[in-house]
Every structure is written in C-alpha cells, then in structure tokens.
Amino acid sequence: VDRRQRQMCIRDRVSDDNFYADLTKALTMKHAYDSMRAAVQAEDWDAVVAHGAKGDGAIARRKPDATRKLAVARAHKELGNWRECERAANAAVAAGQTRGDWRRGQVRALAVSYGAQCAIARGDGDAALRLYAVAMRSDPDTPLFKTSYKLMKDATKLVADAGLKLDLSLIHI
C-alpha cells in the first residue's frame, strides 16, 4: 500500500509540474499575442515584427501560428521588406490548412495575396506563380486567384520567350 501511495504522489507531482509548465507557456503566448495585436492596431510595424519573432521563440517545437505569420507578413510588406514578407507569407500558408474551399478573407488567402504582391515587387514572377499555384492546386474552382494566376503564367511565358529570342539574336551578331 505504501508503494502505491508513493507512486500516486509522484504521478500527481508530475501532473502539477506539467500543469504549471503549460500555464507558463499559455501566459507567454497570450502576452505575445496581446502585444502583437496592440502593435497591429497602432500600425507600429517594427513592433509587429519584433513581437512576431518573440512569439515564435516563446514555445519551442510548436507549429507556427498562421495568423501571427500573416501579421508579420503584412508588417514586412508595409515596411517594404519584400523578401521577408514573402517568407512570412509562405510560412503562414504552410502553417494553415491548405485543403478545402479558399474564400476571401481567410488567413491562407491573404497570405497568398501578400506573398504574391511582395514577390512581384521583388521582380520574382516565378515565386508569385508558385504561391498562386498552391491555391489553385488546393481549390481549382476558386475565383480568387484564377485571373491572377493565368495572367502571371502568361507573363512569365512571354518573358521567357523574349529572353530566349534575345539569346538567339545575340548569337547571330
């Protein structure tokens, strides 16, 4: 009986330790979310980026939060950091669910939009095309990116053809 009671005490102590560890993690994440939300509402984009980095490091081995990544992508877009915006948008798409209907206003749809805009601003049409392709593969019937995807695909093909023609004309000179 003494051994059984001792095991129960140890088990209870371990569960208490886990409870306090989980509570600490939850409070840390809540503080990171509240700080980021206040920075977004104040449109303090540098603070949003800082809080996003702090929130990512708050809990190790946790899947990134798509909403937080989207806020960081928007902050980088507002700051003109195109490559970082694209990275955060890709992380937001990867963190969220890609299957199912894509509708206007969803985190994943906004992330694709921000990422594609930043890729185009950087002059990387292939990266924008890849982002649009994620949405089109997941929901081929979505009207959100159908036109943009088609136009970007046509433009990329035209640029590649023009580059090939320029290369061929340089050889003959």
XYZ file of C-alpha atoms in Angstrom:
173
model
C 0.000 0.000 0.000
C 2.837 2.395 0.781
C 4.370 1.806 -2.635
C 1.061 2.503 -4.386
C 0.553 5.739 -2.422
C 4.112 6.827 -3.226
C 3.519 6.229 -6.953
C 0.299 8.237 -6.835
C 2.094 11.148 -5.111
C 4.833 11.099 -7.745
C 2.248 10.979 -10.528
C 0.318 13.892 -9.002
C 3.507 15.934 -8.622
C 4.449 15.293 -12.258
C 0.989 16.325 -13.426
C 1.255 19.506 -11.289
C 4.637 20.279 -12.857
C 3.148 19.771 -16.307
C 0.189 21.975 -15.392
C 2.435 24.854 -14.290
C 4.684 24.439 -17.320
C 1.650 24.502 -19.624
C 0.225 27.504 -17.773
C 3.523 29.371 -18.148
C 3.566 28.598 -21.863
C -0.030 29.725 -22.254
C 0.610 33.013 -20.440
C 3.752 33.615 -22.508
C 1.831 33.054 -25.734
C -1.086 35.229 -24.565
C 1.288 38.075 -23.787
C 2.930 37.700 -27.217
C -0.496 37.726 -28.941
C -1.773 40.722 -26.952
C 1.415 42.682 -27.642
C 1.248 41.886 -31.343
C -2.454 42.752 -31.578
C -1.818 46.142 -29.939
C 1.087 46.817 -32.314
C -1.039 45.925 -35.370
C -3.856 48.206 -34.217
C -1.343 51.018 -33.658
C 0.231 50.233 -37.057
C 3.651 50.008 -35.416
C 5.098 47.603 -37.971
C 8.571 47.362 -36.417
C 6.967 46.261 -33.151
C 4.839 43.695 -35.006
C 7.986 42.150 -36.490
C 9.683 42.133 -33.067
C 6.656 40.582 -31.328
C 6.356 38.013 -34.106
C 9.931 36.882 -33.540
C 9.384 36.807 -29.776
C 6.190 34.776 -30.170
C 7.949 32.233 -32.386
C 10.627 31.677 -29.780
C 8.236 31.575 -26.819
C 7.393 27.919 -27.200
C 9.831 25.558 -28.820
C 8.641 22.705 -31.033
C 5.241 24.262 -31.586
C 3.700 24.582 -35.011
C 3.760 28.227 -36.141
C 0.506 30.132 -35.944
C -0.792 31.205 -39.360
C -2.419 34.393 -38.059
C 0.784 35.575 -36.391
C 2.767 34.799 -39.549
C 0.218 36.742 -41.599
C 0.585 39.767 -39.294
C 4.368 39.596 -39.701
C 3.969 39.330 -43.490
C 1.779 42.432 -43.513
C 4.290 44.282 -41.334
C 7.144 43.424 -43.691
C 5.006 44.482 -46.654
C 4.255 47.833 -45.020
C 7.962 48.281 -44.245
C 8.973 47.402 -47.809
C 10.912 44.266 -46.825
C 9.709 42.240 -49.798
C 11.748 39.070 -49.259
C 10.865 38.825 -45.563
C 7.205 39.440 -46.431
C 7.311 36.586 -48.903
C 8.950 34.268 -46.350
C 6.378 35.084 -43.675
C 3.530 34.632 -46.168
C 4.910 31.238 -47.200
C 5.141 30.285 -43.512
C 1.524 31.409 -42.974
C 0.338 29.259 -45.877
C 2.384 26.297 -44.614
C 1.112 26.722 -41.044
C -2.533 26.766 -42.082
C -4.705 24.173 -43.690
C -4.448 24.237 -47.487
C -7.230 21.797 -48.330
C -10.811 22.874 -48.795
C -12.510 25.925 -50.216
C -10.481 29.112 -50.420
C -12.574 32.175 -49.650
C -11.892 35.885 -49.490
C -10.701 36.995 -46.058
C -9.218 33.681 -44.943
C -5.726 33.767 -43.477
C -4.337 31.495 -46.189
C -5.884 33.570 -48.983
C -4.496 36.796 -47.534
C -1.095 35.161 -47.110
C -1.008 34.093 -50.755
C -2.049 37.590 -51.789
C 0.618 39.316 -49.656
C 3.294 36.848 -50.705
C 2.500 37.198 -54.401
C 2.426 41.014 -54.179
C 5.822 41.049 -52.475
C 7.291 38.561 -54.944
C 6.102 40.720 -57.840
C 7.523 43.815 -56.133
C 10.860 41.985 -55.898
C 10.585 41.103 -59.586
C 10.292 37.365 -58.968
C 7.342 36.230 -61.064
C 8.170 32.554 -60.529
C 7.752 32.896 -56.755
C 4.386 34.616 -57.234
C 3.357 31.886 -59.642
C 4.296 29.199 -57.088
C 2.180 30.901 -54.419
C -0.800 31.152 -56.742
C -0.265 27.515 -57.740
C -0.649 26.396 -54.111
C -4.097 27.968 -54.001
C -5.072 26.684 -57.439
C -3.966 23.111 -56.643
C -5.855 23.130 -53.356
C -9.060 24.590 -54.794
C -9.082 24.691 -58.613
C -12.560 26.247 -58.698
C -11.704 29.278 -56.575
C -12.252 32.580 -58.375
C -9.871 34.421 -56.013
C -6.637 33.758 -57.857
C -7.775 32.299 -61.168
C -7.282 35.501 -63.183
C -4.063 36.484 -61.412
C -2.626 33.007 -61.862
C -3.468 32.946 -65.568
C -2.066 36.434 -66.180
C 1.112 35.704 -64.227
C 1.594 32.423 -66.067
C 1.165 34.160 -69.453
C 3.517 36.989 -68.470
C 6.163 34.548 -67.247
C 5.931 32.650 -70.517
C 6.244 35.887 -72.552
C 9.311 36.978 -70.585
C 10.916 33.558 -71.009
C 10.213 33.626 -74.781
C 11.621 37.152 -75.075
C 14.741 36.100 -73.188
C 15.197 33.134 -75.495
C 14.824 35.337 -78.580
C 17.343 37.802 -77.184
C 19.784 34.994 -76.521
C 19.358 33.698 -80.072
C 19.796 37.172 -81.589
C 22.999 37.753 -79.618
C 24.485 34.594 -81.045
C 23.981 35.810 -84.622
C 25.594 39.200 -84.035
